[in-house]
GROMACS .gro file of N, CA and C in nm:
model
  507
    1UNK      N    1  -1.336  -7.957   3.411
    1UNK     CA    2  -1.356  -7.816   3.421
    1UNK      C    3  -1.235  -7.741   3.368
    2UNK      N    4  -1.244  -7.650   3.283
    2UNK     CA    5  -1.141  -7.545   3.240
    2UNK      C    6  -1.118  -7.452   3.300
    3UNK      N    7  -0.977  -7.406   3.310
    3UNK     CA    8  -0.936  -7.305   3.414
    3UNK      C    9  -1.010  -7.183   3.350
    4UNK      N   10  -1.054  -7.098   3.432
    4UNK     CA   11  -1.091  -6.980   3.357
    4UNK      C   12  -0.985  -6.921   3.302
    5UNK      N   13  -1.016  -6.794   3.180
    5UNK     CA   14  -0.889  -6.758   3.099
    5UNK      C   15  -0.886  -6.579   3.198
    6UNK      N   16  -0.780  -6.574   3.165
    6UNK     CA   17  -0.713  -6.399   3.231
    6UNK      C   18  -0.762  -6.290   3.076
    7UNK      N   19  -0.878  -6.239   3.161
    7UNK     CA   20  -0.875  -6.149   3.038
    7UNK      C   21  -0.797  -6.031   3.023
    8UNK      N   22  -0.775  -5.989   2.910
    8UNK     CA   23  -0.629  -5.911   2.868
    8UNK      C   24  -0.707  -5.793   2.920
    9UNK      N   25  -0.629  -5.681   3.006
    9UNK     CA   26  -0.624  -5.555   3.014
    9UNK      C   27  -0.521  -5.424   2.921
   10UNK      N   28  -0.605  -5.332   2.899
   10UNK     CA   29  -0.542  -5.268   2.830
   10UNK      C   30  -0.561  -5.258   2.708
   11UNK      N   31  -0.433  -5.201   2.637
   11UNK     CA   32  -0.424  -5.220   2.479
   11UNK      C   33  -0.314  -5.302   2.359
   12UNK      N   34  -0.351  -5.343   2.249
   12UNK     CA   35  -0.230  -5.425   2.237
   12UNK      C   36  -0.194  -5.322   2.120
   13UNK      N   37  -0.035  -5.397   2.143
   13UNK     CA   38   0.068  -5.278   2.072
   13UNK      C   39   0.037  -5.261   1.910
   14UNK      N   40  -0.062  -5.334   1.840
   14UNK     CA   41  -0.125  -5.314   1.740
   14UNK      C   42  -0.241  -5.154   1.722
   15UNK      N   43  -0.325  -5.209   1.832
   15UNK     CA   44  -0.417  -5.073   1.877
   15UNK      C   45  -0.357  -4.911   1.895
   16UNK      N   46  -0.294  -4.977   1.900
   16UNK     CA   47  -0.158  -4.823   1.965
   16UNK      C   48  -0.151  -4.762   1.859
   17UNK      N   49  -0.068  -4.814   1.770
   17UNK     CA   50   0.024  -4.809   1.641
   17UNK      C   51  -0.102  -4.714   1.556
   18UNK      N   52  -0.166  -4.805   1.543
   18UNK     CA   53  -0.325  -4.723   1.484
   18UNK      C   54  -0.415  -4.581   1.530
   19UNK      N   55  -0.372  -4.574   1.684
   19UNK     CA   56  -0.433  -4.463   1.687
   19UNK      C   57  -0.317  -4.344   1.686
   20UNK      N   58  -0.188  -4.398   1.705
   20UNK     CA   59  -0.090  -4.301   1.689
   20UNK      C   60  -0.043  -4.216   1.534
   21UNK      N   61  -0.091  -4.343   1.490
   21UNK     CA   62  -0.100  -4.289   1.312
   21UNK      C   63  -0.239  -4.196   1.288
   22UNK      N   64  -0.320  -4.260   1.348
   22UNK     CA   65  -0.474  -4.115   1.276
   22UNK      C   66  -0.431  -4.005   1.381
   23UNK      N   67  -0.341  -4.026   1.497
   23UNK     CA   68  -0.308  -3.889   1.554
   23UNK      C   69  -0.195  -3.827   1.475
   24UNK      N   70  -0.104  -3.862   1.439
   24UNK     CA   71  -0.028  -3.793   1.319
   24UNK      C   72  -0.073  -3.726   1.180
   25UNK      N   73  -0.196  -3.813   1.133
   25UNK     CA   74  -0.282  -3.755   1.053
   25UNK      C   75  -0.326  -3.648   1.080
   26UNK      N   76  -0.412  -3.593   1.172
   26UNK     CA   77  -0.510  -3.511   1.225
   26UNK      C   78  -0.391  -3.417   1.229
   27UNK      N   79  -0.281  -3.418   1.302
   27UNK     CA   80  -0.197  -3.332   1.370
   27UNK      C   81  -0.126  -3.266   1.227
   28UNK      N   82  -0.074  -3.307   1.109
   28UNK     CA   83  -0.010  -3.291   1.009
   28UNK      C   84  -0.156  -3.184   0.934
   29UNK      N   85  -0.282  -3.258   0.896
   29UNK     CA   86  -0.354  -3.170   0.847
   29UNK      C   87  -0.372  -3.029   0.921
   30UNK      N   88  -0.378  -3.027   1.072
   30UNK     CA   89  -0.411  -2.934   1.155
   30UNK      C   90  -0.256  -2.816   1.095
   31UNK      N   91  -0.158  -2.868   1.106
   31UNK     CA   92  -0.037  -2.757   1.124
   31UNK      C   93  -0.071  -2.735   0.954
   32UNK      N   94  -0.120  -2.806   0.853
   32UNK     CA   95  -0.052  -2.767   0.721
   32UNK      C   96  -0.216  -2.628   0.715
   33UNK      N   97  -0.295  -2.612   0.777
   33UNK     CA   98  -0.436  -2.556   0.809
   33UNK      C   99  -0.371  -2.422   0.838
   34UNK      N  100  -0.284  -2.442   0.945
   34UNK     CA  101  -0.261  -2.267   1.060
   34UNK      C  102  -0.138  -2.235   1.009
   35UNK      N  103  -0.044  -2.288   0.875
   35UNK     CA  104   0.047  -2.212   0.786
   35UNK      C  105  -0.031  -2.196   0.654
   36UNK      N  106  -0.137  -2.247   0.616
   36UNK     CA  107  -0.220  -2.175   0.516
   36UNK      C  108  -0.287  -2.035   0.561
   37UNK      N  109  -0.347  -2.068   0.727
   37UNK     CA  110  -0.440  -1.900   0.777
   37UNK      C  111  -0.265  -1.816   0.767
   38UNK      N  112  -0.196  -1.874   0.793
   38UNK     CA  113  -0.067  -1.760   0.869
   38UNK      C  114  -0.032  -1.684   0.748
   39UNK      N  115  -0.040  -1.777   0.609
   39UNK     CA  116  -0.017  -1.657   0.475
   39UNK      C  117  -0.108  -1.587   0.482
   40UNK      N  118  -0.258  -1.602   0.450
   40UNK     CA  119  -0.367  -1.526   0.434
   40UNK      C  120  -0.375  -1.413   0.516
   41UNK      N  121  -0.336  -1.420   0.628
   41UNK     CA  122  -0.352  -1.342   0.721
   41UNK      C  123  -0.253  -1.236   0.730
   42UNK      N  124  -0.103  -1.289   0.673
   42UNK     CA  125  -0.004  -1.201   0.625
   42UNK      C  126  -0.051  -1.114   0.494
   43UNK      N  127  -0.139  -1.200   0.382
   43UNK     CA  128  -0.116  -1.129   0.278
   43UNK      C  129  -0.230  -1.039   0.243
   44UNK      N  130  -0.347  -1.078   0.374
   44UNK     CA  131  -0.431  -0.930   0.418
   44UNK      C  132  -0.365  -0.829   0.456
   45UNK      N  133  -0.310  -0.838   0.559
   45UNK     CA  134  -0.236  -0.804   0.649
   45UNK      C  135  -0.173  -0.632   0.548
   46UNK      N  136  -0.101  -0.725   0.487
   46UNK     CA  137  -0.008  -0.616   0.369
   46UNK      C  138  -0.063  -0.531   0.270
   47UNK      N  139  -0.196  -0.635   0.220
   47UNK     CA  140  -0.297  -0.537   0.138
   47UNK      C  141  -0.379  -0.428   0.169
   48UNK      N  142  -0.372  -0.488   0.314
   48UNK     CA  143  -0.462  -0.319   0.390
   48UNK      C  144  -0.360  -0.235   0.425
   49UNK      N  145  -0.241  -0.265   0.455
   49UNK     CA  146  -0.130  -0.133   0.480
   49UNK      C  147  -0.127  -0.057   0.319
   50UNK      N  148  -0.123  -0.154   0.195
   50UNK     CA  149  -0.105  -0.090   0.090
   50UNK      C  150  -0.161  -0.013   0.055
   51UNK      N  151  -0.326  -0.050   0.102
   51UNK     CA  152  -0.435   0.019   0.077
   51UNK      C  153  -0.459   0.186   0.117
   52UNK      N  154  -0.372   0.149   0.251
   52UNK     CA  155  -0.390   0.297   0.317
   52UNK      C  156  -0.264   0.348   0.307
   53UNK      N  157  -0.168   0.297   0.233
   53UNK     CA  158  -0.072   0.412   0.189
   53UNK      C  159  -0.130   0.474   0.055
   54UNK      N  160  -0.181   0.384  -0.043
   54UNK     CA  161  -0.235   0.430  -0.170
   54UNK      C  162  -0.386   0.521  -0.142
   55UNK      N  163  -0.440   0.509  -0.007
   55UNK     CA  164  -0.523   0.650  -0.017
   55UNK      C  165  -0.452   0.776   0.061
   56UNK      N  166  -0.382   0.754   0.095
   56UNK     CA  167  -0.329   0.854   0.172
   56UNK      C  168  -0.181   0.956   0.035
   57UNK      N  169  -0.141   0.864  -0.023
   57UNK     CA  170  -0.044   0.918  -0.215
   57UNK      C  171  -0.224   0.973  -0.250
   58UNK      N  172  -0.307   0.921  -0.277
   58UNK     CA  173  -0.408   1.018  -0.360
   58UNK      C  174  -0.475   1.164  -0.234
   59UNK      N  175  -0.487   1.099  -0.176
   59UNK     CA  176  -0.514   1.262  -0.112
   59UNK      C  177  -0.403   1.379  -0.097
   60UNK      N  178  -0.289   1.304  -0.130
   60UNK     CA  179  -0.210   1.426  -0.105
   60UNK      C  180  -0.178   1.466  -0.225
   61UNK      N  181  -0.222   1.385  -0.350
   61UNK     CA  182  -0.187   1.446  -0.472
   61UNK      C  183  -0.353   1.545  -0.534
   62UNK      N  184  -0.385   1.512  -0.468
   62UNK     CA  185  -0.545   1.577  -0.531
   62UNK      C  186  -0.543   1.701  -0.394
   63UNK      N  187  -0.488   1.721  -0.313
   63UNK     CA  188  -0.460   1.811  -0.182
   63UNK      C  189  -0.411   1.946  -0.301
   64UNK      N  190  -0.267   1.877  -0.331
   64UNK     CA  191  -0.174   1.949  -0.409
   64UNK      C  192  -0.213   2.012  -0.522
   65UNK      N  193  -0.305   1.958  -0.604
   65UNK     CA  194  -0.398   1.992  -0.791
   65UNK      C  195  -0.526   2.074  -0.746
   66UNK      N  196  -0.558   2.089  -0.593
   66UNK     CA  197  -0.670   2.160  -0.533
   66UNK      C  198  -0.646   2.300  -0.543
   67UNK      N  199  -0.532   2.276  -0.511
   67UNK     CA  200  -0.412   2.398  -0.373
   67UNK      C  201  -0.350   2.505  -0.506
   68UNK      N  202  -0.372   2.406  -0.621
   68UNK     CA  203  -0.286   2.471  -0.758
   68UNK      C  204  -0.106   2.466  -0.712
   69UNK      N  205  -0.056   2.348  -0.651
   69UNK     CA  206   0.081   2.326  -0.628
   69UNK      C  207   0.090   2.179  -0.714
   70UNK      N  208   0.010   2.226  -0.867
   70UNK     CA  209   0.077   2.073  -0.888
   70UNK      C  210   0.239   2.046  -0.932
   71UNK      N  211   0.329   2.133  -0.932
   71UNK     CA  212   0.466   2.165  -0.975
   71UNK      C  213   0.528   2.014  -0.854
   72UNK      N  214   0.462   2.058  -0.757
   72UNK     CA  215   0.496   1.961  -0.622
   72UNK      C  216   0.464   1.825  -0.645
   73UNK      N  217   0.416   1.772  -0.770
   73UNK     CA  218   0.377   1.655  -0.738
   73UNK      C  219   0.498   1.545  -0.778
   74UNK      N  220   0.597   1.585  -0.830
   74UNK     CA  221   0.710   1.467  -0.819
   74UNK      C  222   0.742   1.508  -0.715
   75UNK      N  223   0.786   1.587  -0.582
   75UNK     CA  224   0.816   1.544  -0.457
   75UNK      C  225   0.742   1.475  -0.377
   76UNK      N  226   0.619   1.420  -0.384
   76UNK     CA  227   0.587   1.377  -0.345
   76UNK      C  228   0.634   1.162  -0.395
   77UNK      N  229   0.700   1.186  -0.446
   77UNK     CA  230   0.754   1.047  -0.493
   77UNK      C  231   0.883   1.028  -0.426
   78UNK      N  232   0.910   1.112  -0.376
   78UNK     CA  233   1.046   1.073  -0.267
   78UNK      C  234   1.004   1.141  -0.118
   79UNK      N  235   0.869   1.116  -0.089
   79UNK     CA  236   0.870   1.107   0.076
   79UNK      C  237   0.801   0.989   0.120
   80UNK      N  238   0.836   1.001   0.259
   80UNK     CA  239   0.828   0.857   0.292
   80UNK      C  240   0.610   0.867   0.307
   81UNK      N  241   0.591   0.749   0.283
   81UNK     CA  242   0.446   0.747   0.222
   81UNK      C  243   0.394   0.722   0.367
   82UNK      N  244   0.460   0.645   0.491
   82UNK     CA  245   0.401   0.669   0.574
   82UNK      C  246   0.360   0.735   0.707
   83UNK      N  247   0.427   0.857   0.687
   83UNK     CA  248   0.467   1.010   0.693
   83UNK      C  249   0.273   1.041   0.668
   84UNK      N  250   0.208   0.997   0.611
   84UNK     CA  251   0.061   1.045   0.554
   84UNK      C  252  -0.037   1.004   0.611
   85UNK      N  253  -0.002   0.867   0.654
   85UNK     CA  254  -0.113   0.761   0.768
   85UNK      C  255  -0.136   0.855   0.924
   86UNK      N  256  -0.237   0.856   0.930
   86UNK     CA  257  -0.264   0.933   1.090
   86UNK      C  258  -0.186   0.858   1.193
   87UNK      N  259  -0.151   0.684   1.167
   87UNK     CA  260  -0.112   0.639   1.254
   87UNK      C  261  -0.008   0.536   1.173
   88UNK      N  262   0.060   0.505   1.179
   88UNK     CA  263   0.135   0.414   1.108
   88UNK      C  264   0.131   0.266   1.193
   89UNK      N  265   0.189   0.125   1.088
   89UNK     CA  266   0.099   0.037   1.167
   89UNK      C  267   0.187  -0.020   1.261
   90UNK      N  268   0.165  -0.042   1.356
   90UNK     CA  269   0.237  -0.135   1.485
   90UNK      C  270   0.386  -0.224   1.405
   91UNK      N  271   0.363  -0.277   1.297
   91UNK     CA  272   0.503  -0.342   1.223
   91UNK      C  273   0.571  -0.254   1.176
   92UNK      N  274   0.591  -0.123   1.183
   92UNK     CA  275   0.671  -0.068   1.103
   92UNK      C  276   0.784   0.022   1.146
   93UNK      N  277   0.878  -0.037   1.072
   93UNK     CA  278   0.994   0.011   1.166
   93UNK      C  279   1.081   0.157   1.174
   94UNK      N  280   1.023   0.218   1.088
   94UNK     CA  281   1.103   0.347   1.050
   94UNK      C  282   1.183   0.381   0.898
   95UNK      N  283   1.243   0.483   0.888
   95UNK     CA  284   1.310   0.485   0.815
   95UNK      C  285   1.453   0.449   0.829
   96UNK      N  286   1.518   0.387   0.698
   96UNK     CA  287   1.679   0.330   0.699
   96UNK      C  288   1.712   0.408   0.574
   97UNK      N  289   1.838   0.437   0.555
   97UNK     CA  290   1.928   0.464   0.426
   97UNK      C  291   1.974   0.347   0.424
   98UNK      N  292   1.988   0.277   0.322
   98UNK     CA  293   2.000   0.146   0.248
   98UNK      C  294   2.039   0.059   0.356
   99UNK      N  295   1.943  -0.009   0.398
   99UNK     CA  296   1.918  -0.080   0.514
   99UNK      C  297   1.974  -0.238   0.526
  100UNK      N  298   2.022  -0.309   0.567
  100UNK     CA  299   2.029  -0.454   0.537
  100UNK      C  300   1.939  -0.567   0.584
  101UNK      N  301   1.872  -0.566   0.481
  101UNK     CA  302   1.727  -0.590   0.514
  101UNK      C  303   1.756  -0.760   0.540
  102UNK      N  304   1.868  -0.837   0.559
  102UNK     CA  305   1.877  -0.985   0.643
  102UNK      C  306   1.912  -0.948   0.761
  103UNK      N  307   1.949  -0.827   0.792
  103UNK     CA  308   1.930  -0.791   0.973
  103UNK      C  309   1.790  -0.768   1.033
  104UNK      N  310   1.715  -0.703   0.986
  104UNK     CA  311   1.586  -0.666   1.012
  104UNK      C  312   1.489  -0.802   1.029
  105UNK      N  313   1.431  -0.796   1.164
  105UNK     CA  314   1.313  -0.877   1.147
  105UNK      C  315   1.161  -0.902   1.056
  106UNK      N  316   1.157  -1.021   1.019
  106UNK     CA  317   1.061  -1.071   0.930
  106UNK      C  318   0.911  -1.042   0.959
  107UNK      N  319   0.841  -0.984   0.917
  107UNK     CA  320   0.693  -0.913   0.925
  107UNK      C  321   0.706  -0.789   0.948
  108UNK      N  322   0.758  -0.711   0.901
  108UNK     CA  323   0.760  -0.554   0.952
  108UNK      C  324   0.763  -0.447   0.820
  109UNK      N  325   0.763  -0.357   0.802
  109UNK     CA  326   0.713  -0.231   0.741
  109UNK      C  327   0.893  -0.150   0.705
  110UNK      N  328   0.895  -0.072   0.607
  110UNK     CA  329   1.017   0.008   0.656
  110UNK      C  330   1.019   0.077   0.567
  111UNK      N  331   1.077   0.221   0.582
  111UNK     CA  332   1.084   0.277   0.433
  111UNK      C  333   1.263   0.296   0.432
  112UNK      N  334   1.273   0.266   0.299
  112UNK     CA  335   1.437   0.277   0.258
  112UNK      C  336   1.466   0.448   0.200
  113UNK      N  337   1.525   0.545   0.251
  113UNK     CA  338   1.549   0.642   0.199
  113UNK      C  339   1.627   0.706   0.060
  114UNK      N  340   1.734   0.589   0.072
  114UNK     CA  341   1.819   0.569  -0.053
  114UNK      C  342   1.785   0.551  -0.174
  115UNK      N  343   1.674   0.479  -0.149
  115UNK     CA  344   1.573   0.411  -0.310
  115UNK      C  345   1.476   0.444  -0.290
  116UNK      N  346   1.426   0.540  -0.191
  116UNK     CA  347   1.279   0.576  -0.209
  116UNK      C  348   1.150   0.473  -0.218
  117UNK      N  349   1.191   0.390  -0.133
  117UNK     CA  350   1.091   0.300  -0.178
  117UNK      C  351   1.056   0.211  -0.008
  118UNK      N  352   0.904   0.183  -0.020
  118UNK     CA  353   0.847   0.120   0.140
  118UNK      C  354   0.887  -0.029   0.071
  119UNK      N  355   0.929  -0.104   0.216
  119UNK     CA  356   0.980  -0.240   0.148
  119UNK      C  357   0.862  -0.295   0.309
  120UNK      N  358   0.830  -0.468   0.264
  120UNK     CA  359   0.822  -0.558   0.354
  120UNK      C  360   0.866  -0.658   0.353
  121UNK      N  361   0.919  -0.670   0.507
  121UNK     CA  362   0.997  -0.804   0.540
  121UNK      C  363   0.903  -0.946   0.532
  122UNK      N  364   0.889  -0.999   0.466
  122UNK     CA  365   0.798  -1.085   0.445
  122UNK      C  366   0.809  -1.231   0.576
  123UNK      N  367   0.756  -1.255   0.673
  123UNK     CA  368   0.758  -1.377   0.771
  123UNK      C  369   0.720  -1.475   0.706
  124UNK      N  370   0.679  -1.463   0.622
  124UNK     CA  371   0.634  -1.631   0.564
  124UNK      C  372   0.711  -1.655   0.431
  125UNK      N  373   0.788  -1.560   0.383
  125UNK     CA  374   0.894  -1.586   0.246
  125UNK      C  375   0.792  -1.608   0.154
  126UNK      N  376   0.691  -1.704   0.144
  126UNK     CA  377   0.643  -1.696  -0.002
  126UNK      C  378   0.495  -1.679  -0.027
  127UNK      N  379   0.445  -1.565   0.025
  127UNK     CA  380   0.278  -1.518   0.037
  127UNK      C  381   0.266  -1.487  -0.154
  128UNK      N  382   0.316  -1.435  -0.187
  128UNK     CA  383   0.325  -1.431  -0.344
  128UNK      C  384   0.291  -1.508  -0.392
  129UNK      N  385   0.375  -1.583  -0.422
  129UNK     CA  386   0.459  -1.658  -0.502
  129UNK      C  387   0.501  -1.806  -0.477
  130UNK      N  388   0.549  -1.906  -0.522
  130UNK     CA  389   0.579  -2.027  -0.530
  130UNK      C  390   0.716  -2.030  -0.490
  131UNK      N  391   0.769  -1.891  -0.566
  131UNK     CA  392   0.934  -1.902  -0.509
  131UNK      C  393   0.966  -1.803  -0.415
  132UNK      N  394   1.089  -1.833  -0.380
  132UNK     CA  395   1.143  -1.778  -0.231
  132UNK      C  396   1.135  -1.651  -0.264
  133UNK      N  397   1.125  -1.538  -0.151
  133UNK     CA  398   1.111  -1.397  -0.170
  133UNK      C  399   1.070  -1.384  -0.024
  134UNK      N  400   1.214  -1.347   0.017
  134UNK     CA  401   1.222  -1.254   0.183
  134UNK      C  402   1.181  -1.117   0.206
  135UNK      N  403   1.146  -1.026   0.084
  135UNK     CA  404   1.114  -0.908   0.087
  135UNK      C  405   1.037  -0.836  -0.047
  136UNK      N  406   0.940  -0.765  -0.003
  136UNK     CA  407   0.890  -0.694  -0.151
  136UNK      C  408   0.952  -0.556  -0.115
  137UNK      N  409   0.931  -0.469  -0.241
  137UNK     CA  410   0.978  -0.350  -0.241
  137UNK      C  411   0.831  -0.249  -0.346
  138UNK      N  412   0.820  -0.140  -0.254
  138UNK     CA  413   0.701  -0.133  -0.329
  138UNK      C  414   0.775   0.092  -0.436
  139UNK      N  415   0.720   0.133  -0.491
  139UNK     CA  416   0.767   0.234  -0.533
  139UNK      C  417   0.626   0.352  -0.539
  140UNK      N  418   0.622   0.433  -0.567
  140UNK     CA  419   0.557   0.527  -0.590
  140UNK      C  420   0.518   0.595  -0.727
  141UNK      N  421   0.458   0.589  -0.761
  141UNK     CA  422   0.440   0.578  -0.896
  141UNK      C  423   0.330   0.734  -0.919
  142UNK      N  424   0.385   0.808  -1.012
  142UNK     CA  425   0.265   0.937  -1.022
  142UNK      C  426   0.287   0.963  -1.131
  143UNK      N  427   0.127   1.036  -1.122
  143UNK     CA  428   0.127   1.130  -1.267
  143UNK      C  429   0.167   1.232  -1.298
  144UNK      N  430   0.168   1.273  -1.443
  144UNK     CA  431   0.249   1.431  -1.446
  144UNK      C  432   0.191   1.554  -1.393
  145UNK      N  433   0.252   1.651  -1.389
  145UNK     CA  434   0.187   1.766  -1.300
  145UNK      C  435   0.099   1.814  -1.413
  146UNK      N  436   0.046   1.766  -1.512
  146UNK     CA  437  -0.032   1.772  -1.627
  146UNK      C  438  -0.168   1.762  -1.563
  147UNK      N  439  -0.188   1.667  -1.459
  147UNK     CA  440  -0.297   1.583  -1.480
  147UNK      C  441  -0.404   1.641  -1.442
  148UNK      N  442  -0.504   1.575  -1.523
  148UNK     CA  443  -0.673   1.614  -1.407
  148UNK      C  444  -0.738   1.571  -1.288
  149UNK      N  445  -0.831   1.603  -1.269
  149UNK     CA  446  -0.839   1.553  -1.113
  149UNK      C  447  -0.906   1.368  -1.124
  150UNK      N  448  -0.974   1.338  -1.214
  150UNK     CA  449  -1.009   1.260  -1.255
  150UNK      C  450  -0.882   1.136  -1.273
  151UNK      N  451  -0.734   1.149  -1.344
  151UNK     CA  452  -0.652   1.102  -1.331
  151UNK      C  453  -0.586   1.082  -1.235
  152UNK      N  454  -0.559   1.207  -1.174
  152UNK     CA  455  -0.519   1.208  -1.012
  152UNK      C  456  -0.609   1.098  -0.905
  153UNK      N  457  -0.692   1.113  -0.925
  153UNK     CA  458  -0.836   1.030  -0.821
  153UNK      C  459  -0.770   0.838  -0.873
  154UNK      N  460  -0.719   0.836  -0.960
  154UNK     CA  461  -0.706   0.698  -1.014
  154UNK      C  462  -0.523   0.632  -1.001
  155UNK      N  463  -0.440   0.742  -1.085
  155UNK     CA  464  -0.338   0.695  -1.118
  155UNK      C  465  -0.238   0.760  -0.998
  156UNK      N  466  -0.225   0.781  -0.932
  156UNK     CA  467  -0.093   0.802  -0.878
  156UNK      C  468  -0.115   0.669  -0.719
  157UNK      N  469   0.005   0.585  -0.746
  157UNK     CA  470   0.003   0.427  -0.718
  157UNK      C  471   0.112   0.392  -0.625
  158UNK      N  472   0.115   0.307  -0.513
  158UNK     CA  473   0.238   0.233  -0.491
  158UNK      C  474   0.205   0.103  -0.533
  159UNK      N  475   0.331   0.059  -0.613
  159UNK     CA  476   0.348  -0.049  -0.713
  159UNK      C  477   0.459  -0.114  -0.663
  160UNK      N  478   0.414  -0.295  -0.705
  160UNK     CA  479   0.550  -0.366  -0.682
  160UNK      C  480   0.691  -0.287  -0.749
  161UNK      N  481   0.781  -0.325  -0.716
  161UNK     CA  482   0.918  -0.273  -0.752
  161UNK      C  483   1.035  -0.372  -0.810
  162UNK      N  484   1.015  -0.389  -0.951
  162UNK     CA  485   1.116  -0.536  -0.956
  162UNK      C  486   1.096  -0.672  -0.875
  163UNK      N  487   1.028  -0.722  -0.876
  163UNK     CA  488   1.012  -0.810  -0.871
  163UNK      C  489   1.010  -0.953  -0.968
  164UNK      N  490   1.039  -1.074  -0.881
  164UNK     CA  491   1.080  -1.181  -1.000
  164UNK      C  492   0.970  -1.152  -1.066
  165UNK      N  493   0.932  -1.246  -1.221
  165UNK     CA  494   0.829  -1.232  -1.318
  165UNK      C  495   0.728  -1.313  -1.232
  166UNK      N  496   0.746  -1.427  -1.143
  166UNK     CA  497   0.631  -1.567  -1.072
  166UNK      C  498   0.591  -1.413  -1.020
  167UNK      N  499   0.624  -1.391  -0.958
  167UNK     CA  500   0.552  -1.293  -0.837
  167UNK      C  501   0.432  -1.184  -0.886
  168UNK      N  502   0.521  -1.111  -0.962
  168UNK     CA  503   0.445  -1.000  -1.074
  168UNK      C  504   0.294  -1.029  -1.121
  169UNK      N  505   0.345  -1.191  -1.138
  169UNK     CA  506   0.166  -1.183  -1.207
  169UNK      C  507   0.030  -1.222  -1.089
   0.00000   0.00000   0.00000
């Protein structure tokens, strides 16, 4: 008669190894997933603030060509653009005179007074672009006090501001 055998409990350190690796798998695809949503979601995020600064520059320039004050329409290229929003958005931090924008926290709004220009602190560095870029800078861009309303309705813009050439396109 043969002794009966002890059957093994548990798992052997082979089994392990294997499921610890498809859990590293899963876990690596999962994080590289919720820093792909985290750009998208940033670089919505920015396109709808742009959006509603660039309708809020055309209503006040077609306000102005209504009103017969189009003489006024280059001042309107040195105020702060979100001065125009009924509400400005929860990220945005105010105005600075030439600000040092590696003090300022990353995801936020700001207008620079010095350069006239709305900048964002970018949290994810490279929603653009391939290469590094901690901040965009956007400008104001208008037409001449020439214009028609038809031009007005179209061209007066906030536009990137210098930016590298990767980014631009």
């Amino acid at each position: 008669m043969m002794p009966p055998r002890h059957r093994q409990h548990g798992y052997t350190l082979f089994e392990l190894a294997v499921v610890a690796c498809v859990f590293a798998i899963l876990l690596t695809v999962f994080l590289t997933r919720v820093a792909y949503y985290q750009h998208e979601a940033e670089r919505v995020t920015v396109a709808q603030t742009l959006g509603s600064l660039r309708t809020g520059l055309r209503v006040k320039a077609l306000q102005l060509h209504l009103e017969g004050r189009r003489t006024q329409l280059p001042a309107l290229a040195r105020q702060n653009p979100f001065d125009w929003l009924a509400e400005t958005p929860s990220n945005y931090l105010g105005e600075f005179y030439g600000p040092e924008l590696e003090k300022l926290p990353a995801g936020n709004w700001l207008y620079d007074r010095k350069e006239q220009k709305v900048i964002y602190l970018l949290s994810n560095g490279n929603i653009f672009s391939r290469t590094r870029v901690d901040a965009v800078k956007f400008k104001v861009i208008l037409p001449g006090a020439d214009a028609d309303v038809e031009k007005l309705a179209q061209e007066p813009d906030i536009v990137v501001w210098k930016m590298p050439d990767s980014v631009a396109n």
